[in-house]
Structures are given as C-alpha cells and as structure tokens.
Amino acid sequence: MPTITLTQHNFDSVVTSNPIVLVDWWAGWCGPCQRFAPVYEASADRHPEIVHGKVDTEAEPALSATARVTQYPTLMAFREGVLVYSEAGALAADALEDLVQQILWLDMDQVRRELAQRSDAGQLAAAGAPGAAYRAGLAPGTPRYGWPGL
C-alpha cells in the first residue's frame, strides 16, 4: 500500500479510524529524511495492513507544532488511536521492521492500564503531589513475535 499524505484536515480521522498508523514527519531540505524515504516506502509495501502516513512539515507547520515535532525525520506510531512510539531520527530497514513487529504485538490492554495510571499520577501532580513525568516511546514490556501465546 502506498504512503498517504497527512494534513491537519485528515490527520485525526486517519489516526483514529485505523488500527495501526505510522507517521513520518519530514522536510524537503532534510538529507536524513530523503535517505529514510525509500526505507519507509518499502515498509508500506511490506505491511499493507498498516497505514503509513507522511507529513510534510513545511506544508503543515501548524500540525507539526501541535505534534511538537522539531527534529526531522520523526517517526510516530499510533495503535488504536494511542501514541505508542515517537522518536526523531532515520531508522535502518531492519530497525523499522523490528519496530513494526513490536507495535503489532503490543498488549493494548496493558498500554491502556499504564495510561490510566499515568493519568491518575498526572492528576495527583496537578494537585501538588509528586507524579511521574513520562515521554512518548514504545510501550514497555517484552516484544513478542509469532502467534500470541507461543
């Protein structure tokens, strides 16, 4: 499946209406972005079940600002509408494939439980209690490959 262009008009609907969405935030002047593009395109061909979106940060500055993207390329992954990965830098083909496999086998029930705990901690922090700060990244847990339960 070819990559799709994401804009401020379709970003939310694409992320929320597809089980897994990878997003490549890129800029035309960025050398690493140009080198990462064929790797990303190959992943889109290899995984038609995953939406591979691209955001041209020069054409979508408001969307980039909303997502707090300041380095290029930045790769984000959404699973069931939840941001499960966000990291700047171009990935090699094998690293991108490993990331895709980890996202495919994420335990989303566990991710939701952890998000709920973080939300509770955030409410405590807002009330003056010490809370744990976090940054987006691959959900914790050991990656599982193959059929679930093997």
PDB file of C-alpha atoms in Angstrom:
ATOM      1  CA  MET A   1       0.000   0.000   0.000  1.00  0.00           C
ATOM      2  CA  PRO A   2       1.452   3.393  -0.873  1.00  0.00           C
ATOM      3  CA  THR A   3       2.019   6.023   1.778  1.00  0.00           C
ATOM      4  CA  ILE A   4      -0.666   8.651   2.276  1.00  0.00           C
ATOM      5  CA  THR A   5      -0.227  12.365   2.791  1.00  0.00           C
ATOM      6  CA  LEU A   6      -1.470  13.544   6.156  1.00  0.00           C
ATOM      7  CA  THR A   7      -2.648  17.110   6.703  1.00  0.00           C
ATOM      8  CA  GLN A   8      -4.336  18.990   9.510  1.00  0.00           C
ATOM      9  CA  HIS A   9      -7.630  18.132   7.786  1.00  0.00           C
ATOM     10  CA  ASN A  10      -7.255  14.338   7.772  1.00  0.00           C
ATOM     11  CA  PHE A  11      -4.689  13.562  10.491  1.00  0.00           C
ATOM     12  CA  ASP A  12      -7.106  12.875  13.363  1.00  0.00           C
ATOM     13  CA  SER A  13      -9.540  10.843  11.279  1.00  0.00           C
ATOM     14  CA  VAL A  14      -6.771   8.656   9.825  1.00  0.00           C
ATOM     15  CA  VAL A  15      -5.177   8.029  13.237  1.00  0.00           C
ATOM     16  CA  THR A  16      -8.463   7.232  14.978  1.00  0.00           C
ATOM     17  CA  SER A  17     -10.058   5.136  12.215  1.00  0.00           C
ATOM     18  CA  ASN A  18      -7.166   2.726  11.561  1.00  0.00           C
ATOM     19  CA  PRO A  19      -5.761   0.066  13.896  1.00  0.00           C
ATOM     20  CA  ILE A  20      -2.098   0.986  13.303  1.00  0.00           C
ATOM     21  CA  VAL A  21      -0.755   4.178  11.771  1.00  0.00           C
ATOM     22  CA  LEU A  22       2.904   5.082  11.291  1.00  0.00           C
ATOM     23  CA  VAL A  23       3.639   8.737  10.641  1.00  0.00           C
ATOM     24  CA  ASP A  24       6.841  10.043   9.064  1.00  0.00           C
ATOM     25  CA  TRP A  25       7.340  13.764   9.778  1.00  0.00           C
ATOM     26  CA  TRP A  26       9.768  15.037   7.141  1.00  0.00           C
ATOM     27  CA  ALA A  27      11.127  18.167   5.481  1.00  0.00           C
ATOM     28  CA  GLY A  28      12.225  18.554   1.863  1.00  0.00           C
ATOM     29  CA  TRP A  29      15.596  20.083   2.766  1.00  0.00           C
ATOM     30  CA  CYS A  30      16.428  17.262   5.232  1.00  0.00           C
ATOM     31  CA  GLY A  31      19.080  14.819   3.993  1.00  0.00           C
ATOM     32  CA  PRO A  32      18.260  12.072   6.538  1.00  0.00           C
ATOM     33  CA  CYS A  33      14.585  12.406   5.538  1.00  0.00           C
ATOM     34  CA  GLN A  34      15.477  11.765   1.906  1.00  0.00           C
ATOM     35  CA  ARG A  35      17.529   8.695   2.864  1.00  0.00           C
ATOM     36  CA  PHE A  36      14.744   7.372   5.122  1.00  0.00           C
ATOM     37  CA  ALA A  37      12.001   7.818   2.484  1.00  0.00           C
ATOM     38  CA  PRO A  38      12.776   4.634   0.478  1.00  0.00           C
ATOM     39  CA  VAL A  39      13.033   2.592   3.699  1.00  0.00           C
ATOM     40  CA  TYR A  40       9.628   3.901   4.776  1.00  0.00           C
ATOM     41  CA  GLU A  41       8.110   3.261   1.327  1.00  0.00           C
ATOM     42  CA  ALA A  42       9.405  -0.332   1.418  1.00  0.00           C
ATOM     43  CA  SER A  43       7.781  -0.810   4.825  1.00  0.00           C
ATOM     44  CA  ALA A  44       4.492   0.464   3.397  1.00  0.00           C
ATOM     45  CA  ASP A  45       4.742  -2.111   0.606  1.00  0.00           C
ATOM     46  CA  ARG A  46       5.668  -4.894   3.043  1.00  0.00           C
ATOM     47  CA  HIS A  47       2.864  -4.070   5.514  1.00  0.00           C
ATOM     48  CA  PRO A  48      -0.317  -3.106   3.631  1.00  0.00           C
ATOM     49  CA  GLU A  49      -2.313  -3.718   6.834  1.00  0.00           C
ATOM     50  CA  ILE A  50      -0.592  -0.695   8.416  1.00  0.00           C
ATOM     51  CA  VAL A  51      -1.299   2.857   7.298  1.00  0.00           C
ATOM     52  CA  HIS A  52       1.974   4.620   6.509  1.00  0.00           C
ATOM     53  CA  GLY A  53       1.349   8.370   6.545  1.00  0.00           C
ATOM     54  CA  LYS A  54       3.700  11.213   5.767  1.00  0.00           C
ATOM     55  CA  VAL A  55       3.536  14.798   6.993  1.00  0.00           C
ATOM     56  CA  ASP A  56       5.419  17.455   5.038  1.00  0.00           C
ATOM     57  CA  THR A  57       6.372  19.701   7.935  1.00  0.00           C
ATOM     58  CA  GLU A  58       6.984  22.662   5.639  1.00  0.00           C
ATOM     59  CA  ALA A  59       3.452  22.416   4.218  1.00  0.00           C
ATOM     60  CA  GLU A  60       1.883  21.653   7.617  1.00  0.00           C
ATOM     61  CA  PRO A  61       3.593  23.918  10.178  1.00  0.00           C
ATOM     62  CA  ALA A  62       0.525  24.117  12.451  1.00  0.00           C
ATOM     63  CA  LEU A  63       0.165  20.330  12.553  1.00  0.00           C
ATOM     64  CA  SER A  64       3.898  19.965  13.231  1.00  0.00           C
ATOM     65  CA  ALA A  65       3.692  22.486  16.062  1.00  0.00           C
ATOM     66  CA  THR A  66       0.686  20.724  17.567  1.00  0.00           C
ATOM     67  CA  ALA A  67       2.604  17.427  17.494  1.00  0.00           C
ATOM     68  CA  ARG A  68       5.704  19.197  18.878  1.00  0.00           C
ATOM     69  CA  VAL A  69       7.877  17.904  16.059  1.00  0.00           C
ATOM     70  CA  THR A  70      11.143  19.852  15.917  1.00  0.00           C
ATOM     71  CA  GLN A  71      13.597  17.294  14.525  1.00  0.00           C
ATOM     72  CA  TYR A  72      13.460  15.528  11.188  1.00  0.00           C
ATOM     73  CA  PRO A  73      12.682  12.867  10.378  1.00  0.00           C
ATOM     74  CA  THR A  74      10.488  11.996  13.341  1.00  0.00           C
ATOM     75  CA  LEU A  75       8.609   8.717  13.332  1.00  0.00           C
ATOM     76  CA  MET A  76       5.426   8.266  15.347  1.00  0.00           C
ATOM     77  CA  ALA A  77       3.320   5.159  15.739  1.00  0.00           C
ATOM     78  CA  PHE A  78      -0.315   5.054  16.786  1.00  0.00           C
ATOM     79  CA  ARG A  79      -2.098   1.878  17.765  1.00  0.00           C
ATOM     80  CA  GLU A  80      -5.861   2.101  18.206  1.00  0.00           C
ATOM     81  CA  GLY A  81      -5.532   5.887  18.297  1.00  0.00           C
ATOM     82  CA  VAL A  82      -2.933   5.828  21.089  1.00  0.00           C
ATOM     83  CA  LEU A  83       0.561   7.218  20.545  1.00  0.00           C
ATOM     84  CA  VAL A  84       2.842   4.280  21.355  1.00  0.00           C
ATOM     85  CA  TYR A  85       6.107   5.477  19.808  1.00  0.00           C
ATOM     86  CA  SER A  86       7.714   8.801  18.972  1.00  0.00           C
ATOM     87  CA  GLU A  87      11.371   9.229  18.143  1.00  0.00           C
ATOM     88  CA  ALA A  88      13.442  11.523  15.953  1.00  0.00           C
ATOM     89  CA  GLY A  89      15.987  10.071  13.552  1.00  0.00           C
ATOM     90  CA  ALA A  90      16.070   7.876  10.480  1.00  0.00           C
ATOM     91  CA  LEU A  91      15.851   4.134  11.054  1.00  0.00           C
ATOM     92  CA  ALA A  92      17.560   1.417   9.065  1.00  0.00           C
ATOM     93  CA  ALA A  93      15.253  -1.078   7.343  1.00  0.00           C
ATOM     94  CA  ASP A  94      15.838  -3.817   9.935  1.00  0.00           C
ATOM     95  CA  ALA A  95      15.244  -1.413  12.846  1.00  0.00           C
ATOM     96  CA  LEU A  96      11.996  -0.188  11.269  1.00  0.00           C
ATOM     97  CA  GLU A  97      10.861  -3.785  10.728  1.00  0.00           C
ATOM     98  CA  ASP A  98      11.657  -4.617  14.362  1.00  0.00           C
ATOM     99  CA  LEU A  99       9.648  -1.588  15.484  1.00  0.00           C
ATOM    100  CA  VAL A 100       6.691  -2.635  13.305  1.00  0.00           C
ATOM    101  CA  GLN A 101       6.753  -6.130  14.822  1.00  0.00           C
ATOM    102  CA  GLN A 102       6.813  -4.706  18.357  1.00  0.00           C
ATOM    103  CA  ILE A 103       3.849  -2.466  17.571  1.00  0.00           C
ATOM    104  CA  LEU A 104       1.924  -5.369  16.020  1.00  0.00           C
ATOM    105  CA  TRP A 105       2.299  -7.414  19.213  1.00  0.00           C
ATOM    106  CA  LEU A 106       1.701  -4.695  21.781  1.00  0.00           C
ATOM    107  CA  ASP A 107      -0.638  -5.670  24.591  1.00  0.00           C
ATOM    108  CA  MET A 108      -3.045  -2.740  24.262  1.00  0.00           C
ATOM    109  CA  ASP A 109      -4.890  -3.676  27.453  1.00  0.00           C
ATOM    110  CA  GLN A 110      -1.607  -3.215  29.331  1.00  0.00           C
ATOM    111  CA  VAL A 111      -0.927   0.058  27.484  1.00  0.00           C
ATOM    112  CA  ARG A 112      -4.371   1.376  28.478  1.00  0.00           C
ATOM    113  CA  ARG A 113      -3.804   0.369  32.109  1.00  0.00           C
ATOM    114  CA  GLU A 114      -0.477   2.216  32.136  1.00  0.00           C
ATOM    115  CA  LEU A 115      -2.040   5.287  30.537  1.00  0.00           C
ATOM    116  CA  ALA A 116      -4.754   5.270  33.190  1.00  0.00           C
ATOM    117  CA  GLN A 117      -2.109   5.051  35.924  1.00  0.00           C
ATOM    118  CA  ARG A 118      -0.170   7.934  34.348  1.00  0.00           C
ATOM    119  CA  SER A 119      -3.358   9.947  34.111  1.00  0.00           C
ATOM    120  CA  ASP A 120      -4.023   9.331  37.804  1.00  0.00           C
ATOM    121  CA  ALA A 121      -0.431  10.324  38.633  1.00  0.00           C
ATOM    122  CA  GLY A 122      -0.819  13.444  36.472  1.00  0.00           C
ATOM    123  CA  GLN A 123      -3.933  14.454  38.384  1.00  0.00           C
ATOM    124  CA  LEU A 124      -2.038  13.997  41.647  1.00  0.00           C
ATOM    125  CA  ALA A 125       0.852  16.087  40.299  1.00  0.00           C
ATOM    126  CA  ALA A 126      -1.554  18.852  39.285  1.00  0.00           C
ATOM    127  CA  ALA A 127      -2.868  18.799  42.847  1.00  0.00           C
ATOM    128  CA  GLY A 128       0.671  19.248  44.183  1.00  0.00           C
ATOM    129  CA  ALA A 129       1.532  15.603  44.846  1.00  0.00           C
ATOM    130  CA  PRO A 130       4.665  14.160  43.266  1.00  0.00           C
ATOM    131  CA  GLY A 131       3.854  12.500  39.958  1.00  0.00           C
ATOM    132  CA  ALA A 132       5.900  10.599  37.412  1.00  0.00           C
ATOM    133  CA  ALA A 133       6.694  12.508  34.237  1.00  0.00           C
ATOM    134  CA  TYR A 134       6.844  10.457  31.049  1.00  0.00           C
ATOM    135  CA  ARG A 135       7.663  10.839  27.412  1.00  0.00           C
ATOM    136  CA  ALA A 136       6.215   9.060  24.458  1.00  0.00           C
ATOM    137  CA  GLY A 137       8.023   5.927  23.468  1.00  0.00           C
ATOM    138  CA  LEU A 138       7.450   2.294  22.732  1.00  0.00           C
ATOM    139  CA  ALA A 139       5.148   0.845  25.331  1.00  0.00           C
ATOM    140  CA  PRO A 140       7.042  -1.110  27.974  1.00  0.00           C
ATOM    141  CA  GLY A 141       7.077  -4.856  28.008  1.00  0.00           C
ATOM    142  CA  THR A 142       8.946  -7.554  26.226  1.00  0.00           C
ATOM    143  CA  PRO A 143       8.333  -7.733  22.488  1.00  0.00           C
ATOM    144  CA  ARG A 144       6.561 -10.863  21.346  1.00  0.00           C
ATOM    145  CA  TYR A 145       6.963 -12.384  17.939  1.00  0.00           C
ATOM    146  CA  GLY A 146       4.923 -15.036  16.219  1.00  0.00           C
ATOM    147  CA  TRP A 147       1.470 -16.195  17.126  1.00  0.00           C
ATOM    148  CA  PRO A 148       0.261 -14.891  20.523  1.00  0.00           C
ATOM    149  CA  GLY A 149       0.847 -17.377  23.278  1.00  0.00           C
ATOM    150  CA  LEU A 150       3.806 -19.134  21.657  1.00  0.00           C
TER     151      LEU A 150
END
